[in-house]
Tab-separated table of C-alpha atoms in Angstrom:
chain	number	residue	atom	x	y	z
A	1	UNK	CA	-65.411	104.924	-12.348
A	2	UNK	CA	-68.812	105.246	-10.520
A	3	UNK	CA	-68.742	105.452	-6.536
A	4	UNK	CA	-71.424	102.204	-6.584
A	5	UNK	CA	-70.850	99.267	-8.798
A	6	UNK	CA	-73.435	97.821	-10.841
A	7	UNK	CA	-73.314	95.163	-13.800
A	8	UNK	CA	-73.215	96.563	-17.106
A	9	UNK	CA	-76.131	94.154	-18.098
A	10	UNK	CA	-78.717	91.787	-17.604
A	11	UNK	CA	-80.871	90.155	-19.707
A	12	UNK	CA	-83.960	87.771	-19.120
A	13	UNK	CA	-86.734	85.940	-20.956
A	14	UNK	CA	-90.626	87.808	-20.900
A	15	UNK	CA	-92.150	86.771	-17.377
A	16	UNK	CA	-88.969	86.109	-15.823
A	17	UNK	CA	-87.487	87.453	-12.715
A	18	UNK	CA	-84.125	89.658	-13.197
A	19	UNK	CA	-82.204	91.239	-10.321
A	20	UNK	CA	-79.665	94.253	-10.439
A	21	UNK	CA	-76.733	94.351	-7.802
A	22	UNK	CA	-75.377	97.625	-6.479
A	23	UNK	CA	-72.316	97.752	-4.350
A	24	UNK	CA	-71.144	100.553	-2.424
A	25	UNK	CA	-69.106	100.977	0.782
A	26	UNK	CA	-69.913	102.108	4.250
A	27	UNK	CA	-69.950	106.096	3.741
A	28	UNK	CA	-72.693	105.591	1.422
A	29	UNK	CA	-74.942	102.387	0.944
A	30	UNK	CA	-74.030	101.383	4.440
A	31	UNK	CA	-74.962	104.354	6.267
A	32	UNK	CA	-78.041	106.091	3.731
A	33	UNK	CA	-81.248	104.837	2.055
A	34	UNK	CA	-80.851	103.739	-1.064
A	35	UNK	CA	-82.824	105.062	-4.490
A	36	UNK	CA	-83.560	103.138	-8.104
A	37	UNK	CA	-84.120	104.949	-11.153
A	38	UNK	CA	-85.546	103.409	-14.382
A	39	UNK	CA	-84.724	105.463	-18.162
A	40	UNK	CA	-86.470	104.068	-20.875
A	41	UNK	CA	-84.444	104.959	-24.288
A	42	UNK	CA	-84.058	108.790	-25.030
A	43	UNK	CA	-85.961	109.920	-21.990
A	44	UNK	CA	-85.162	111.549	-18.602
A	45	UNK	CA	-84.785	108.965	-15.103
A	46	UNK	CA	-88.192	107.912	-13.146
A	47	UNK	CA	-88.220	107.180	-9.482
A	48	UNK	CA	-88.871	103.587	-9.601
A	49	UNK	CA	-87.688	102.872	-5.494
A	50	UNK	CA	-86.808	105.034	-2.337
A	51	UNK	CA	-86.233	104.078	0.737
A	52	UNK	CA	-84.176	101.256	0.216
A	53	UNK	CA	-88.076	99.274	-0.716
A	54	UNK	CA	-90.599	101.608	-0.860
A	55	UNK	CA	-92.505	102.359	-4.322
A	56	UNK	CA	-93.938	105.730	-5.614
A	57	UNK	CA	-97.346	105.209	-6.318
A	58	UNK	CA	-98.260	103.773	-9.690
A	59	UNK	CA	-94.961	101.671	-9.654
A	60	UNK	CA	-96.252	97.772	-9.692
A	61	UNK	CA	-95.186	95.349	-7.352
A	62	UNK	CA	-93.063	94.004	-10.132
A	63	UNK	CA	-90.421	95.916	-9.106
A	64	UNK	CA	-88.807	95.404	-5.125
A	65	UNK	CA	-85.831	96.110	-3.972
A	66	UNK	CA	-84.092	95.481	-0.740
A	67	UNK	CA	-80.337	96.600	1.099
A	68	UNK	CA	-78.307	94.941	3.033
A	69	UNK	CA	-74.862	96.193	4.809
A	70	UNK	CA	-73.276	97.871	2.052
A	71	UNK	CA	-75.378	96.159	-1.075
A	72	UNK	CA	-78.822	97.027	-2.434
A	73	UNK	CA	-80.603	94.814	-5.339
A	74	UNK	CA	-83.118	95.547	-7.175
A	75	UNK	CA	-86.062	92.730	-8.460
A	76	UNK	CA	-88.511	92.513	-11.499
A	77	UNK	CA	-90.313	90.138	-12.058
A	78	UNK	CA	-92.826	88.527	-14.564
A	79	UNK	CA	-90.565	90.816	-17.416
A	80	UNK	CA	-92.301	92.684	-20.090
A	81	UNK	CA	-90.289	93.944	-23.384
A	82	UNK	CA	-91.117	97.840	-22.009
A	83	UNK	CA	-88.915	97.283	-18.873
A	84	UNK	CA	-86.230	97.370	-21.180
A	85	UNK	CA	-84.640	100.276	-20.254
A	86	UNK	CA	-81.232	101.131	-17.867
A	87	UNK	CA	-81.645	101.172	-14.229
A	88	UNK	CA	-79.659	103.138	-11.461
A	89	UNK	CA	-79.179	102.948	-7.956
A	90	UNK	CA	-78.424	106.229	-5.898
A	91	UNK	CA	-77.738	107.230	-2.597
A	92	UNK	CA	-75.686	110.284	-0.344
A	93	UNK	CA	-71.996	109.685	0.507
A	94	UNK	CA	-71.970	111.220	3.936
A	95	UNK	CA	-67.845	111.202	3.297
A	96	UNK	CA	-67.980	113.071	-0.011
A	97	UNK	CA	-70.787	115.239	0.853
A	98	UNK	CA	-72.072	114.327	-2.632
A	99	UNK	CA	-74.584	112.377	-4.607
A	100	UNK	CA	-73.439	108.939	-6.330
A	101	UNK	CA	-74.856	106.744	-8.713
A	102	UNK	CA	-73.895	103.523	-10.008
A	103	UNK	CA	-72.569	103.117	-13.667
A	104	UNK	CA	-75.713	101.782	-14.822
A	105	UNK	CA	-77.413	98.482	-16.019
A	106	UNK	CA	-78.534	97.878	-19.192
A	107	UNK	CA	-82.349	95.197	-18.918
A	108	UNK	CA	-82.854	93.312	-22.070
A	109	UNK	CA	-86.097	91.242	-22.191
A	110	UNK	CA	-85.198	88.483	-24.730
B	1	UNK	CA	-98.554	119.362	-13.013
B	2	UNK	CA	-95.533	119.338	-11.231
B	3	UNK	CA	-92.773	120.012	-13.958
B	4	UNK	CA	-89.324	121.142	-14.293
B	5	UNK	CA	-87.981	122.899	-17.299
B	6	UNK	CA	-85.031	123.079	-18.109
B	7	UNK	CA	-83.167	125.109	-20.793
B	8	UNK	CA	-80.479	127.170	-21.945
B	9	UNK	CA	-78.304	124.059	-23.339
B	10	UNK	CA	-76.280	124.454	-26.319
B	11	UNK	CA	-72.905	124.569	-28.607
B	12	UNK	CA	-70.126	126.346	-27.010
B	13	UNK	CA	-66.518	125.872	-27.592
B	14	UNK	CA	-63.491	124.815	-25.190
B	15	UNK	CA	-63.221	127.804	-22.421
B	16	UNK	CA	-66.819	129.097	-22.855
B	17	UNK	CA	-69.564	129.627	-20.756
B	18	UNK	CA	-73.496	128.578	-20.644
B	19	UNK	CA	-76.331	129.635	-17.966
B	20	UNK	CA	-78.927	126.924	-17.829
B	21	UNK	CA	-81.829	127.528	-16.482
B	22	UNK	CA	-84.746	125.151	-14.777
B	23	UNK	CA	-88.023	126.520	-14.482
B	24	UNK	CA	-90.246	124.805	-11.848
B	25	UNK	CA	-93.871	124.540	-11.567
B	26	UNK	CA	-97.217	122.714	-9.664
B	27	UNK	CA	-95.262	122.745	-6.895
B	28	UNK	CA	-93.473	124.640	-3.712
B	29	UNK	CA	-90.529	125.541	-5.042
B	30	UNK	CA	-88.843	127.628	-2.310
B	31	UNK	CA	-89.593	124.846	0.136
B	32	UNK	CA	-87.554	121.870	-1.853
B	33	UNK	CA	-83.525	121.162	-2.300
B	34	UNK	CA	-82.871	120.731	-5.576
B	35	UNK	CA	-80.110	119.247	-7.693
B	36	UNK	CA	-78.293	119.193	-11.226
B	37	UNK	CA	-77.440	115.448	-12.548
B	38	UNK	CA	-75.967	114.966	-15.869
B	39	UNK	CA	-75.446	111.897	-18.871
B	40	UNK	CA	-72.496	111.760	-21.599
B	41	UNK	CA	-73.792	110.715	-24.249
B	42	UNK	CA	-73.986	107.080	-24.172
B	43	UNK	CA	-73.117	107.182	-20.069
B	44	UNK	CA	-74.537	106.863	-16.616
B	45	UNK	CA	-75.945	109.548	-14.616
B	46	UNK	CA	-73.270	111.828	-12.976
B	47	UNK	CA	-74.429	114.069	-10.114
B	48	UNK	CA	-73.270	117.670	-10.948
B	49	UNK	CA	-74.689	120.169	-7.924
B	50	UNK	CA	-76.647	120.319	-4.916
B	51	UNK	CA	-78.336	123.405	-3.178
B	52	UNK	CA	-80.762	123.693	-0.619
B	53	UNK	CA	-84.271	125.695	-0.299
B	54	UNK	CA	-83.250	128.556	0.784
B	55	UNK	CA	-79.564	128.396	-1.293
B	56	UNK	CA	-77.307	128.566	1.930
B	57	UNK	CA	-76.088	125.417	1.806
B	58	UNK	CA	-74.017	124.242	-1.644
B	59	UNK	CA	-72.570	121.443	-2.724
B	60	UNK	CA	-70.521	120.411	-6.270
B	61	UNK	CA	-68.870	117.440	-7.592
B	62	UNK	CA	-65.048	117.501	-7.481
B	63	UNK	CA	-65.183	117.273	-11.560
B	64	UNK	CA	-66.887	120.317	-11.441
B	65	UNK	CA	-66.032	122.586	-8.262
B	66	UNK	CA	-64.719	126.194	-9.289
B	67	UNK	CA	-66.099	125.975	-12.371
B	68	UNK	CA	-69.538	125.641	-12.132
B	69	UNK	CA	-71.852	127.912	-9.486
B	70	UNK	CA	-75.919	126.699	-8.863
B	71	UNK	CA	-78.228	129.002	-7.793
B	72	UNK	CA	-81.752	129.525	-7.461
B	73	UNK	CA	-84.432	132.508	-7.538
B	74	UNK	CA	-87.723	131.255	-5.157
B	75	UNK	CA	-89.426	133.977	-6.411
B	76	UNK	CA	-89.059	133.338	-9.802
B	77	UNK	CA	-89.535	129.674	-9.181
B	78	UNK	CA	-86.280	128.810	-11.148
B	79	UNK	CA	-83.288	126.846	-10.927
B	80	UNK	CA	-79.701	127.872	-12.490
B	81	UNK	CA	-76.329	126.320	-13.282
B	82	UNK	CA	-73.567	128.887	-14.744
B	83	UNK	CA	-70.778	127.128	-16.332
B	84	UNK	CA	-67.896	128.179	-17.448
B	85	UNK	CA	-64.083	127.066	-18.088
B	86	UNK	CA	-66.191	124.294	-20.216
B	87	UNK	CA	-64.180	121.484	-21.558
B	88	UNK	CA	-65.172	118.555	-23.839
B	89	UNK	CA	-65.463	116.242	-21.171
B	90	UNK	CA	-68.650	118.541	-19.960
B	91	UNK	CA	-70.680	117.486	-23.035
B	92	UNK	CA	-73.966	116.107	-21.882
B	93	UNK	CA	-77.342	115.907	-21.661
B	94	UNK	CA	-77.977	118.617	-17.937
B	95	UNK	CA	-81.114	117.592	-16.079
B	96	UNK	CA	-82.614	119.327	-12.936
B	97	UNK	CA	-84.082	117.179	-10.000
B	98	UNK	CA	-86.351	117.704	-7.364
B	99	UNK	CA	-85.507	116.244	-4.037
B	100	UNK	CA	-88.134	115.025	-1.820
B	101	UNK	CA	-88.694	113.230	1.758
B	102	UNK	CA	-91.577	110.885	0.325
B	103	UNK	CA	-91.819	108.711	3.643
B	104	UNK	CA	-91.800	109.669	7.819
B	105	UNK	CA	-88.343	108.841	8.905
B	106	UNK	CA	-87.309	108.379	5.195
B	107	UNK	CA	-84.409	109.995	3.668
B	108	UNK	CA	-84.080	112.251	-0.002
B	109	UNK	CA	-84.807	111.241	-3.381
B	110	UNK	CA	-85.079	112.354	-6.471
B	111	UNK	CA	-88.655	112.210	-6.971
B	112	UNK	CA	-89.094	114.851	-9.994
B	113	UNK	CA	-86.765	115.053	-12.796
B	114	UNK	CA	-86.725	117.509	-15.966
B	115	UNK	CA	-86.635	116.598	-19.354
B	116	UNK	CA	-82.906	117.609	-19.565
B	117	UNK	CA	-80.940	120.478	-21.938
B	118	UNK	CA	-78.307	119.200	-23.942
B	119	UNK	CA	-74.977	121.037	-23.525
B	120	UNK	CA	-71.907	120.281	-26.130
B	121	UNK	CA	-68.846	121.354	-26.159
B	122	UNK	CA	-66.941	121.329	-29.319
């Protein structure tokens, strides 16, 4: 049972927009900046978003991602079959003096 | 390049011990925080261990507290996670991450990750 809650999937049609929810509670999401991570298929996690919004360079504009009170969501648009991959959202728990992810969510690009 | 390394993963059975070992490089090492994250197969990322530049400050995840001791060598540029008491349920794929303040006023990330050791217990 992960600390933030993501859905276990999404899926969307090439060019489309998908968003990715991540709930979490006021020790963590509420209080820190929030992280996403991409992994493509059988390789380590990539930055994709820090800083609640804020992309390391050479991540397109495609991706966004905002937070609000205790939520954080992440946005792709115009989809291409290699953003299949599962995405993460992270953050500090100032409570549990610990790192947290969320479960996970799987993209599929129809 | 800035690249971490890690190694030292492998079979061990219930009750044994592993040293992994993360080998930094193209970068500062002795001036970042670094961190051990690890996947189950077929799971989501679990945070394992957090210690700081200098290695005074330590934290560990409750799944994993008196078992498991980080440390790191600056001068050797490396990273380590000594395991022991291992169980089943610590079968997974160990990777080392940088953390980093990438903005003024920002907060941590996890800007440079390794390409992970796999550790199974069986």
């Amino acid at each position: 049972q992960s600390v933030l809650t993501q859905p276990p999937s999404v899926s969307a049609a090439p060019g489309q927009k998908v968003t990715i929810s991540c709930s979490g509670s006021s020790s963590n999401i509420g209080r820190n900046f929030v992280s996403w991570y991409e992994q493509l298929p059988g390789t380590a996690p990539k930055l994709l978003i820090y800083d609640n919004n804020k992309r390391p360079s050479g991540i397109p504009d495609r991706f966004s991602a905002s937070k609000s009170g205790t939520s954080a969501t992440l946005g792709i648009t115009g989809l291409q079959t290699g953003d299949e991959a599962d995405y993460y959202c992270g953050t500090w728990d100032s409570s549990l003096s610990a790192w947290v992810f969320g479960g996970g969510t799987k993209l599929t690009v129809l | 390049e800035v690249q971490l390394v890690e190694s030292g993963g492998g079979l061990v059975q219930p009750g044994g011990s592993l040293r992994l070992s993360c080998a930094a490089s193209g970068f500062s090492f002795s001036t970042h925080e670094m961190n051990w994250v690890r996947q189950a197969p077929g799971k989501g990322l679990e945070w394992v261990s957090y210690i700081s530049s200098s290695g005074n400050t330590i934290y560990y995840a409750d799944s994993v507290k008196g078992r498991f001791t980080i440390s790191r060598d600056n001068a050797k540029n490396s990273l380590y996670l000594q395991m022991k008491s291992l169980s089943p349920e610590d079968t997974a794929i160990y990777y080392c991450a940088r953390e980093e303040t990438l903005a003024v006023g920002g907060s941590d990330t996890f800007d440079v990750w390794g390409q992970g050791t796999m550790v199974t217990v069986s």
